[in-house]
JSON list of C-alpha atoms in Angstrom, two decimals:
[
{"chain": "A", "resi": 1, "resn": "MET", "atom": "CA", "xyz": [9.36, -2.28, -24.80]},
{"chain": "A", "resi": 2, "resn": "GLN", "atom": "CA", "xyz": [7.56, -3.71, -21.94]},
{"chain": "A", "resi": 3, "resn": "ARG", "atom": "CA", "xyz": [8.73, -2.53, -18.41]},
{"chain": "A", "resi": 4, "resn": "VAL", "atom": "CA", "xyz": [9.99, -5.95, -16.49]},
{"chain": "A", "resi": 5, "resn": "GLU", "atom": "CA", "xyz": [7.55, -6.17, -12.89]},
{"chain": "A", "resi": 6, "resn": "ALA", "atom": "CA", "xyz": [10.53, -6.63, -10.27]},
{"chain": "A", "resi": 7, "resn": "PRO", "atom": "CA", "xyz": [9.59, -10.09, -8.16]},
{"chain": "A", "resi": 8, "resn": "VAL", "atom": "CA", "xyz": [7.59, -9.98, -5.34]},
{"chain": "A", "resi": 9, "resn": "LEU", "atom": "CA", "xyz": [5.84, -12.02, -2.11]},
{"chain": "A", "resi": 10, "resn": "THR", "atom": "CA", "xyz": [3.38, -11.10, -0.99]},
{"chain": "A", "resi": 11, "resn": "VAL", "atom": "CA", "xyz": [3.16, -10.54, 3.21]},
{"chain": "A", "resi": 12, "resn": "GLU", "atom": "CA", "xyz": [1.02, -10.52, 6.37]},
{"chain": "A", "resi": 13, "resn": "ALA", "atom": "CA", "xyz": [-0.51, -6.74, 6.64]},
{"chain": "A", "resi": 14, "resn": "ASP", "atom": "CA", "xyz": [1.41, -6.36, 9.35]},
{"chain": "A", "resi": 15, "resn": "ALA", "atom": "CA", "xyz": [4.69, -4.90, 8.70]},
{"chain": "A", "resi": 16, "resn": "VAL", "atom": "CA", "xyz": [6.68, -5.30, 12.45]},
{"chain": "A", "resi": 17, "resn": "ARG", "atom": "CA", "xyz": [5.20, -8.66, 11.70]},
{"chain": "A", "resi": 18, "resn": "VAL", "atom": "CA", "xyz": [6.78, -8.87, 8.78]},
{"chain": "A", "resi": 19, "resn": "GLU", "atom": "CA", "xyz": [10.16, -7.36, 9.68]},
{"chain": "A", "resi": 20, "resn": "ALA", "atom": "CA", "xyz": [10.69, -10.19, 12.66]},
{"chain": "A", "resi": 21, "resn": "ARG", "atom": "CA", "xyz": [9.88, -12.99, 11.08]},
{"chain": "A", "resi": 22, "resn": "LEU", "atom": "CA", "xyz": [13.01, -11.44, 7.96]},
{"chain": "A", "resi": 23, "resn": "LEU", "atom": "CA", "xyz": [15.03, -10.21, 10.90]},
{"chain": "A", "resi": 24, "resn": "ALA", "atom": "CA", "xyz": [14.71, -14.10, 11.83]},
{"chain": "A", "resi": 25, "resn": "GLY", "atom": "CA", "xyz": [14.83, -15.77, 8.76]},
{"chain": "A", "resi": 26, "resn": "GLY", "atom": "CA", "xyz": [11.74, -16.65, 9.08]},
{"chain": "A", "resi": 27, "resn": "ILE", "atom": "CA", "xyz": [10.58, -15.73, 5.33]},
{"chain": "A", "resi": 28, "resn": "GLU", "atom": "CA", "xyz": [11.61, -18.04, 2.66]},
{"chain": "A", "resi": 29, "resn": "CYS", "atom": "CA", "xyz": [12.71, -16.98, -1.16]},
{"chain": "A", "resi": 30, "resn": "PRO", "atom": "CA", "xyz": [9.58, -18.52, -3.41]},
{"chain": "A", "resi": 31, "resn": "ASP", "atom": "CA", "xyz": [12.37, -19.07, -6.10]},
{"chain": "A", "resi": 32, "resn": "CYS", "atom": "CA", "xyz": [14.88, -20.98, -4.50]},
{"chain": "A", "resi": 33, "resn": "GLY", "atom": "CA", "xyz": [13.32, -22.00, -1.12]},
{"chain": "A", "resi": 34, "resn": "GLY", "atom": "CA", "xyz": [16.46, -20.06, 0.68]},
{"chain": "A", "resi": 35, "resn": "VAL", "atom": "CA", "xyz": [15.98, -17.77, 3.39]},
{"chain": "A", "resi": 36, "resn": "LEU", "atom": "CA", "xyz": [15.62, -14.32, 2.73]},
{"chain": "A", "resi": 37, "resn": "ALA", "atom": "CA", "xyz": [17.29, -10.94, 4.19]},
{"chain": "A", "resi": 38, "resn": "PRO", "atom": "CA", "xyz": [16.41, -7.15, 4.93]},
{"chain": "A", "resi": 39, "resn": "TRP", "atom": "CA", "xyz": [17.71, -4.55, 1.75]},
{"chain": "A", "resi": 40, "resn": "GLY", "atom": "CA", "xyz": [16.39, -2.06, 1.78]},
{"chain": "A", "resi": 41, "resn": "TRP", "atom": "CA", "xyz": [13.40, -0.34, 0.62]},
{"chain": "A", "resi": 42, "resn": "ALA", "atom": "CA", "xyz": [10.96, -0.65, -2.11]},
{"chain": "A", "resi": 43, "resn": "ARG", "atom": "CA", "xyz": [9.52, 3.14, -3.04]},
{"chain": "A", "resi": 44, "resn": "ARG", "atom": "CA", "xyz": [6.61, 4.91, -0.66]},
{"chain": "A", "resi": 45, "resn": "ARG", "atom": "CA", "xyz": [3.39, 4.15, -2.04]},
{"chain": "A", "resi": 46, "resn": "VAL", "atom": "CA", "xyz": [0.43, 6.14, -1.52]},
{"chain": "A", "resi": 47, "resn": "LEU", "atom": "CA", "xyz": [-2.96, 3.84, -1.51]},
{"chain": "A", "resi": 48, "resn": "ARG", "atom": "CA", "xyz": [-6.46, 4.34, -1.84]},
{"chain": "A", "resi": 49, "resn": "SER", "atom": "CA", "xyz": [-9.27, 2.23, -0.22]},
{"chain": "A", "resi": 50, "resn": "VAL", "atom": "CA", "xyz": [-12.43, 3.12, 0.86]},
{"chain": "A", "resi": 51, "resn": "LYS", "atom": "CA", "xyz": [-12.27, 5.38, 3.20]},
{"chain": "A", "resi": 52, "resn": "GLY", "atom": "CA", "xyz": [-8.93, 7.72, 2.17]},
{"chain": "A", "resi": 53, "resn": "VAL", "atom": "CA", "xyz": [-5.40, 6.64, 1.59]},
{"chain": "A", "resi": 54, "resn": "VAL", "atom": "CA", "xyz": [-3.17, 3.51, 3.13]},
{"chain": "A", "resi": 55, "resn": "ARG", "atom": "CA", "xyz": [0.70, 4.66, 2.87]},
{"chain": "A", "resi": 56, "resn": "VAL", "atom": "CA", "xyz": [2.98, 2.09, 2.71]},
{"chain": "A", "resi": 57, "resn": "ARG", "atom": "CA", "xyz": [6.08, 1.26, 2.13]},
{"chain": "A", "resi": 58, "resn": "PRO", "atom": "CA", "xyz": [7.47, -1.61, 1.37]},
{"chain": "A", "resi": 59, "resn": "ARG", "atom": "CA", "xyz": [10.59, -3.85, 2.52]},
{"chain": "A", "resi": 60, "resn": "ARG", "atom": "CA", "xyz": [12.92, -5.42, 0.47]},
{"chain": "A", "resi": 61, "resn": "ALA", "atom": "CA", "xyz": [14.82, -8.85, 0.53]},
{"chain": "A", "resi": 62, "resn": "ARG", "atom": "CA", "xyz": [17.88, -10.38, -0.65]},
{"chain": "A", "resi": 63, "resn": "CYS", "atom": "CA", "xyz": [17.60, -14.46, -0.61]},
{"chain": "A", "resi": 64, "resn": "SER", "atom": "CA", "xyz": [20.90, -16.07, 1.07]},
{"chain": "A", "resi": 65, "resn": "GLY", "atom": "CA", "xyz": [20.52, -18.62, -1.40]},
{"chain": "A", "resi": 66, "resn": "CYS", "atom": "CA", "xyz": [19.67, -17.39, -5.28]},
{"chain": "A", "resi": 67, "resn": "GLY", "atom": "CA", "xyz": [20.77, -13.79, -4.61]},
{"chain": "A", "resi": 68, "resn": "GLY", "atom": "CA", "xyz": [17.75, -12.63, -5.79]},
{"chain": "A", "resi": 69, "resn": "SER", "atom": "CA", "xyz": [16.16, -9.88, -4.55]},
{"chain": "A", "resi": 70, "resn": "HIS", "atom": "CA", "xyz": [11.92, -9.59, -3.71]},
{"chain": "A", "resi": 71, "resn": "VAL", "atom": "CA", "xyz": [9.55, -6.60, -2.49]},
{"chain": "A", "resi": 72, "resn": "LEU", "atom": "CA", "xyz": [7.90, -7.71, 0.04]},
{"chain": "A", "resi": 73, "resn": "LEU", "atom": "CA", "xyz": [3.92, -6.62, -0.91]},
{"chain": "A", "resi": 74, "resn": "PRO", "atom": "CA", "xyz": [1.40, -6.74, 1.89]},
{"chain": "A", "resi": 75, "resn": "VAL", "atom": "CA", "xyz": [-1.37, -8.45, 1.03]},
{"chain": "A", "resi": 76, "resn": "PHE", "atom": "CA", "xyz": [-3.67, -5.63, 0.64]},
{"chain": "A", "resi": 77, "resn": "VAL", "atom": "CA", "xyz": [-2.00, -4.15, -2.36]},
{"chain": "A", "resi": 78, "resn": "LEU", "atom": "CA", "xyz": [-1.85, -5.17, -5.91]},
{"chain": "A", "resi": 79, "resn": "VAL", "atom": "CA", "xyz": [1.44, -4.95, -8.19]},
{"chain": "A", "resi": 80, "resn": "ARG", "atom": "CA", "xyz": [1.02, -1.73, -10.26]},
{"chain": "A", "resi": 81, "resn": "ARG", "atom": "CA", "xyz": [-2.94, -0.59, -8.72]},
{"chain": "A", "resi": 82, "resn": "VAL", "atom": "CA", "xyz": [-3.06, 2.55, -6.46]},
{"chain": "A", "resi": 83, "resn": "ASP", "atom": "CA", "xyz": [-6.38, 1.16, -5.20]},
{"chain": "A", "resi": 84, "resn": "LEU", "atom": "CA", "xyz": [-6.29, -1.10, -2.84]},
{"chain": "A", "resi": 85, "resn": "ALA", "atom": "CA", "xyz": [-7.42, -4.63, -3.57]},
{"chain": "A", "resi": 86, "resn": "ASP", "atom": "CA", "xyz": [-9.87, -5.41, -1.68]},
{"chain": "A", "resi": 87, "resn": "VAL", "atom": "CA", "xyz": [-11.41, -1.97, -3.77]},
{"chain": "A", "resi": 88, "resn": "ILE", "atom": "CA", "xyz": [-10.74, -2.89, -6.68]},
{"chain": "A", "resi": 89, "resn": "GLY", "atom": "CA", "xyz": [-11.95, -7.10, -5.37]},
{"chain": "A", "resi": 90, "resn": "THR", "atom": "CA", "xyz": [-15.78, -5.17, -4.71]},
{"chain": "A", "resi": 91, "resn": "ALA", "atom": "CA", "xyz": [-15.73, -3.71, -8.55]},
{"chain": "A", "resi": 92, "resn": "LEU", "atom": "CA", "xyz": [-15.05, -7.17, -9.95]},
{"chain": "A", "resi": 93, "resn": "ALA", "atom": "CA", "xyz": [-17.82, -8.73, -7.93]},
{"chain": "A", "resi": 94, "resn": "TRP", "atom": "CA", "xyz": [-19.87, -5.99, -8.41]},
{"chain": "A", "resi": 95, "resn": "LYS", "atom": "CA", "xyz": [-19.82, -6.60, -12.04]},
{"chain": "A", "resi": 96, "resn": "ALA", "atom": "CA", "xyz": [-19.55, -10.14, -11.56]},
{"chain": "A", "resi": 97, "resn": "ALA", "atom": "CA", "xyz": [-23.33, -9.60, -10.12]},
{"chain": "A", "resi": 98, "resn": "GLY", "atom": "CA", "xyz": [-24.59, -7.31, -13.70]},
{"chain": "A", "resi": 99, "resn": "SER", "atom": "CA", "xyz": [-23.40, -3.97, -12.42]},
{"chain": "A", "resi": 100, "resn": "GLY", "atom": "CA", "xyz": [-21.35, -1.26, -15.56]},
{"chain": "A", "resi": 101, "resn": "ALA", "atom": "CA", "xyz": [-18.36, 0.22, -14.83]},
{"chain": "A", "resi": 102, "resn": "ARG", "atom": "CA", "xyz": [-19.94, 3.61, -14.78]},
{"chain": "A", "resi": 103, "resn": "THR", "atom": "CA", "xyz": [-22.73, 2.64, -11.74]},
{"chain": "A", "resi": 104, "resn": "ILE", "atom": "CA", "xyz": [-18.87, 0.89, -9.99]},
{"chain": "A", "resi": 105, "resn": "ALA", "atom": "CA", "xyz": [-16.72, 3.85, -11.24]},
{"chain": "A", "resi": 106, "resn": "ALA", "atom": "CA", "xyz": [-19.45, 5.96, -9.34]},
{"chain": "A", "resi": 107, "resn": "ARG", "atom": "CA", "xyz": [-19.84, 3.89, -6.37]},
{"chain": "A", "resi": 108, "resn": "LEU", "atom": "CA", "xyz": [-16.75, 3.50, -4.68]},
{"chain": "A", "resi": 109, "resn": "GLY", "atom": "CA", "xyz": [-15.95, 7.22, -6.35]},
{"chain": "A", "resi": 110, "resn": "ARG", "atom": "CA", "xyz": [-13.19, 6.20, -8.66]},
{"chain": "A", "resi": 111, "resn": "PRO", "atom": "CA", "xyz": [-13.11, 7.34, -12.90]},
{"chain": "A", "resi": 112, "resn": "VAL", "atom": "CA", "xyz": [-14.45, 5.31, -15.24]},
{"chain": "A", "resi": 113, "resn": "GLU", "atom": "CA", "xyz": [-12.02, 4.92, -16.95]},
{"chain": "A", "resi": 114, "resn": "THR", "atom": "CA", "xyz": [-10.02, 3.18, -13.98]},
{"chain": "A", "resi": 115, "resn": "VAL", "atom": "CA", "xyz": [-12.42, 0.86, -13.21]},
{"chain": "A", "resi": 116, "resn": "ARG", "atom": "CA", "xyz": [-12.98, -0.11, -16.91]},
{"chain": "A", "resi": 117, "resn": "GLY", "atom": "CA", "xyz": [-9.16, -1.03, -16.70]},
{"chain": "A", "resi": 118, "resn": "TRP", "atom": "CA", "xyz": [-9.89, -2.98, -14.15]},
{"chain": "A", "resi": 119, "resn": "LEU", "atom": "CA", "xyz": [-13.40, -4.42, -15.19]},
{"chain": "A", "resi": 120, "resn": "ARG", "atom": "CA", "xyz": [-10.89, -5.33, -18.90]},
{"chain": "A", "resi": 121, "resn": "ARG", "atom": "CA", "xyz": [-7.83, -6.69, -17.14]},
{"chain": "A", "resi": 122, "resn": "PHE", "atom": "CA", "xyz": [-9.29, -9.71, -14.99]},
{"chain": "A", "resi": 123, "resn": "GLU", "atom": "CA", "xyz": [-11.88, -10.63, -18.09]},
{"chain": "A", "resi": 124, "resn": "ARG", "atom": "CA", "xyz": [-8.94, -11.04, -20.29]},
{"chain": "A", "resi": 125, "resn": "ARG", "atom": "CA", "xyz": [-8.04, -13.24, -17.76]},
{"chain": "A", "resi": 126, "resn": "ALA", "atom": "CA", "xyz": [-10.95, -14.24, -16.52]},
{"chain": "A", "resi": 127, "resn": "GLU", "atom": "CA", "xyz": [-11.00, -17.85, -18.08]},
{"chain": "A", "resi": 128, "resn": "HIS", "atom": "CA", "xyz": [-7.62, -18.83, -16.06]},
{"chain": "A", "resi": 129, "resn": "VAL", "atom": "CA", "xyz": [-7.73, -16.94, -13.07]},
{"chain": "A", "resi": 130, "resn": "ARG", "atom": "CA", "xyz": [-11.39, -19.24, -13.06]},
{"chain": "A", "resi": 131, "resn": "VAL", "atom": "CA", "xyz": [-9.03, -22.54, -13.96]},
{"chain": "A", "resi": 132, "resn": "TYR", "atom": "CA", "xyz": [-6.21, -21.92, -11.00]},
{"chain": "A", "resi": 133, "resn": "PHE", "atom": "CA", "xyz": [-8.70, -20.76, -7.77]},
{"chain": "A", "resi": 134, "resn": "THR", "atom": "CA", "xyz": [-10.95, -23.43, -8.45]},
{"chain": "A", "resi": 135, "resn": "VAL", "atom": "CA", "xyz": [-8.20, -26.76, -8.40]},
{"chain": "A", "resi": 136, "resn": "LEU", "atom": "CA", "xyz": [-7.43, -24.23, -5.75]},
{"chain": "A", "resi": 137, "resn": "LEU", "atom": "CA", "xyz": [-10.55, -24.98, -3.88]},
{"chain": "A", "resi": 138, "resn": "VAL", "atom": "CA", "xyz": [-10.40, -28.40, -4.86]},
{"chain": "A", "resi": 139, "resn": "ASP", "atom": "CA", "xyz": [-7.27, -29.36, -3.37]},
{"chain": "A", "resi": 140, "resn": "THR", "atom": "CA", "xyz": [-7.45, -26.65, -0.23]},
{"chain": "A", "resi": 141, "resn": "GLY", "atom": "CA", "xyz": [-11.07, -27.94, 0.68]},
{"chain": "A", "resi": 142, "resn": "PRO", "atom": "CA", "xyz": [-11.75, -30.79, 3.93]},
{"chain": "A", "resi": 143, "resn": "ASP", "atom": "CA", "xyz": [-15.09, -31.84, 1.33]},
{"chain": "A", "resi": 144, "resn": "PRO", "atom": "CA", "xyz": [-14.46, -29.27, -2.07]},
{"chain": "A", "resi": 145, "resn": "ILE", "atom": "CA", "xyz": [-17.89, -28.20, -4.49]},
{"chain": "A", "resi": 146, "resn": "PRO", "atom": "CA", "xyz": [-16.75, -25.75, -7.35]},
{"chain": "A", "resi": 147, "resn": "PRO", "atom": "CA", "xyz": [-19.62, -23.20, -7.77]},
{"chain": "A", "resi": 148, "resn": "ALA", "atom": "CA", "xyz": [-21.43, -23.97, -10.79]},
{"chain": "A", "resi": 149, "resn": "GLY", "atom": "CA", "xyz": [-21.20, -22.53, -13.73]},
{"chain": "A", "resi": 150, "resn": "SER", "atom": "CA", "xyz": [-22.93, -18.76, -13.94]},
{"chain": "A", "resi": 151, "resn": "VAL", "atom": "CA", "xyz": [-24.25, -17.06, -16.98]},
{"chain": "A", "resi": 152, "resn": "SER", "atom": "CA", "xyz": [-20.22, -15.02, -17.87]},
{"chain": "A", "resi": 153, "resn": "ARG", "atom": "CA", "xyz": [-16.24, -16.71, -17.82]},
{"chain": "A", "resi": 154, "resn": "PHE", "atom": "CA", "xyz": [-16.34, -13.25, -15.78]},
{"chain": "A", "resi": 155, "resn": "ALA", "atom": "CA", "xyz": [-18.72, -14.65, -13.23]},
{"chain": "A", "resi": 156, "resn": "ASP", "atom": "CA", "xyz": [-17.23, -18.02, -13.05]},
{"chain": "A", "resi": 157, "resn": "ALA", "atom": "CA", "xyz": [-13.48, -16.31, -12.05]},
{"chain": "A", "resi": 158, "resn": "VAL", "atom": "CA", "xyz": [-15.00, -13.86, -9.61]},
{"chain": "A", "resi": 159, "resn": "ALA", "atom": "CA", "xyz": [-17.50, -17.02, -8.15]},
{"chain": "A", "resi": 160, "resn": "ALA", "atom": "CA", "xyz": [-14.45, -18.88, -7.77]},
{"chain": "A", "resi": 161, "resn": "VAL", "atom": "CA", "xyz": [-11.92, -16.58, -5.89]},
{"chain": "A", "resi": 162, "resn": "VAL", "atom": "CA", "xyz": [-14.82, -16.53, -3.62]},
{"chain": "A", "resi": 163, "resn": "GLY", "atom": "CA", "xyz": [-14.71, -19.81, -3.33]},
{"chain": "A", "resi": 164, "resn": "ALA", "atom": "CA", "xyz": [-11.42, -20.65, -2.53]},
{"chain": "A", "resi": 165, "resn": "TRP", "atom": "CA", "xyz": [-11.53, -18.63, -0.27]},
{"chain": "A", "resi": 166, "resn": "LYS", "atom": "CA", "xyz": [-14.71, -20.44, 1.26]},
{"chain": "A", "resi": 167, "resn": "ALA", "atom": "CA", "xyz": [-12.67, -23.27, 0.46]},
{"chain": "A", "resi": 168, "resn": "ALA", "atom": "CA", "xyz": [-9.16, -22.14, 2.80]},
{"chain": "A", "resi": 169, "resn": "VAL", "atom": "CA", "xyz": [-11.71, -20.55, 5.98]},
{"chain": "A", "resi": 170, "resn": "SER", "atom": "CA", "xyz": [-13.43, -24.37, 5.95]},
{"chain": "A", "resi": 171, "resn": "ARG", "atom": "CA", "xyz": [-9.77, -26.02, 6.53]},
{"chain": "A", "resi": 172, "resn": "TRP", "atom": "CA", "xyz": [-8.01, -22.71, 8.33]},
{"chain": "A", "resi": 173, "resn": "PRO", "atom": "CA", "xyz": [-10.66, -20.36, 10.13]},
{"chain": "A", "resi": 174, "resn": "ASP", "atom": "CA", "xyz": [-8.09, -17.56, 11.01]},
{"chain": "A", "resi": 175, "resn": "VAL", "atom": "CA", "xyz": [-7.59, -17.65, 6.58]},
{"chain": "A", "resi": 176, "resn": "GLY", "atom": "CA", "xyz": [-11.16, -15.89, 7.22]},
{"chain": "A", "resi": 177, "resn": "GLU", "atom": "CA", "xyz": [-9.91, -13.26, 9.21]},
{"chain": "A", "resi": 178, "resn": "VAL", "atom": "CA", "xyz": [-8.71, -11.64, 5.30]},
{"chain": "A", "resi": 179, "resn": "SER", "atom": "CA", "xyz": [-11.31, -11.34, 2.43]},
{"chain": "A", "resi": 180, "resn": "PRO", "atom": "CA", "xyz": [-11.12, -13.16, -0.63]},
{"chain": "A", "resi": 181, "resn": "TRP", "atom": "CA", "xyz": [-9.05, -10.76, -1.99]},
{"chain": "A", "resi": 182, "resn": "HIS", "atom": "CA", "xyz": [-6.40, -10.40, -0.21]},
{"chain": "A", "resi": 183, "resn": "LEU", "atom": "CA", "xyz": [-5.54, -14.51, -0.50]},
{"chain": "A", "resi": 184, "resn": "ALA", "atom": "CA", "xyz": [-6.81, -14.21, -4.68]},
{"chain": "A", "resi": 185, "resn": "ALA", "atom": "CA", "xyz": [-3.74, -10.92, -3.97]},
{"chain": "A", "resi": 186, "resn": "ALA", "atom": "CA", "xyz": [-1.78, -13.32, -2.06]},
{"chain": "A", "resi": 187, "resn": "VAL", "atom": "CA", "xyz": [-1.71, -16.67, -4.25]},
{"chain": "A", "resi": 188, "resn": "SER", "atom": "CA", "xyz": [-1.17, -14.13, -7.43]},
{"chain": "A", "resi": 189, "resn": "ARG", "atom": "CA", "xyz": [1.83, -12.86, -5.26]},
{"chain": "A", "resi": 190, "resn": "GLY", "atom": "CA", "xyz": [0.11, -9.22, -6.49]},
{"chain": "A", "resi": 191, "resn": "ARG", "atom": "CA", "xyz": [-0.87, -9.98, -9.49]},
{"chain": "A", "resi": 192, "resn": "LEU", "atom": "CA", "xyz": [-4.46, -10.47, -9.99]},
{"chain": "A", "resi": 193, "resn": "LEU", "atom": "CA", "xyz": [-4.65, -8.10, -12.25]},
{"chain": "A", "resi": 194, "resn": "SER", "atom": "CA", "xyz": [-0.97, -8.33, -14.26]},
{"chain": "A", "resi": 195, "resn": "PRO", "atom": "CA", "xyz": [-1.51, -10.63, -17.86]},
{"chain": "A", "resi": 196, "resn": "SER", "atom": "CA", "xyz": [2.08, -12.71, -16.86]},
{"chain": "A", "resi": 197, "resn": "TRP", "atom": "CA", "xyz": [-0.26, -14.11, -14.09]},
{"chain": "A", "resi": 198, "resn": "PRO", "atom": "CA", "xyz": [-1.62, -16.76, -14.00]}
]
């Protein structure tokens, strides 16, 4: 039996700002465009960063229009991952640059099987990720230049993610305050490594 993932909406990292927007009716339902309102909390999570652990308890919200509920996931989190998006993104970038799973695991202080899992999941979706982020790059950038092809689909997909981030930064400089992997988490609704996305 396949586990169904809860509907997720990616929001900014600042929980206080998210709560204020939610209470003011400033967060839109991604399914119907209705207004989301507070509706409890998701389970607490202890996540790993490069420097230690981060504790989060994502807000749940319910739509006044369609009645659907959503977990408001901070932009630095990927669905069903214990490591932050930047940690996983760093591993993906190192793999694209030619490092192997054992080397990456040692550099990040993570189990080899965990790192292999990230790399395999990304590899399976690499072409879809490449296409999606290349389209985002072209649609976003004021004078877009899609990344040139490289030695692998994996590296092409990573280049597309970084290219889309650069295009977004060139149009909206505030986007530069987040990493390419936060952008990837936001665009994918936290499902960058999930088989259901894109």
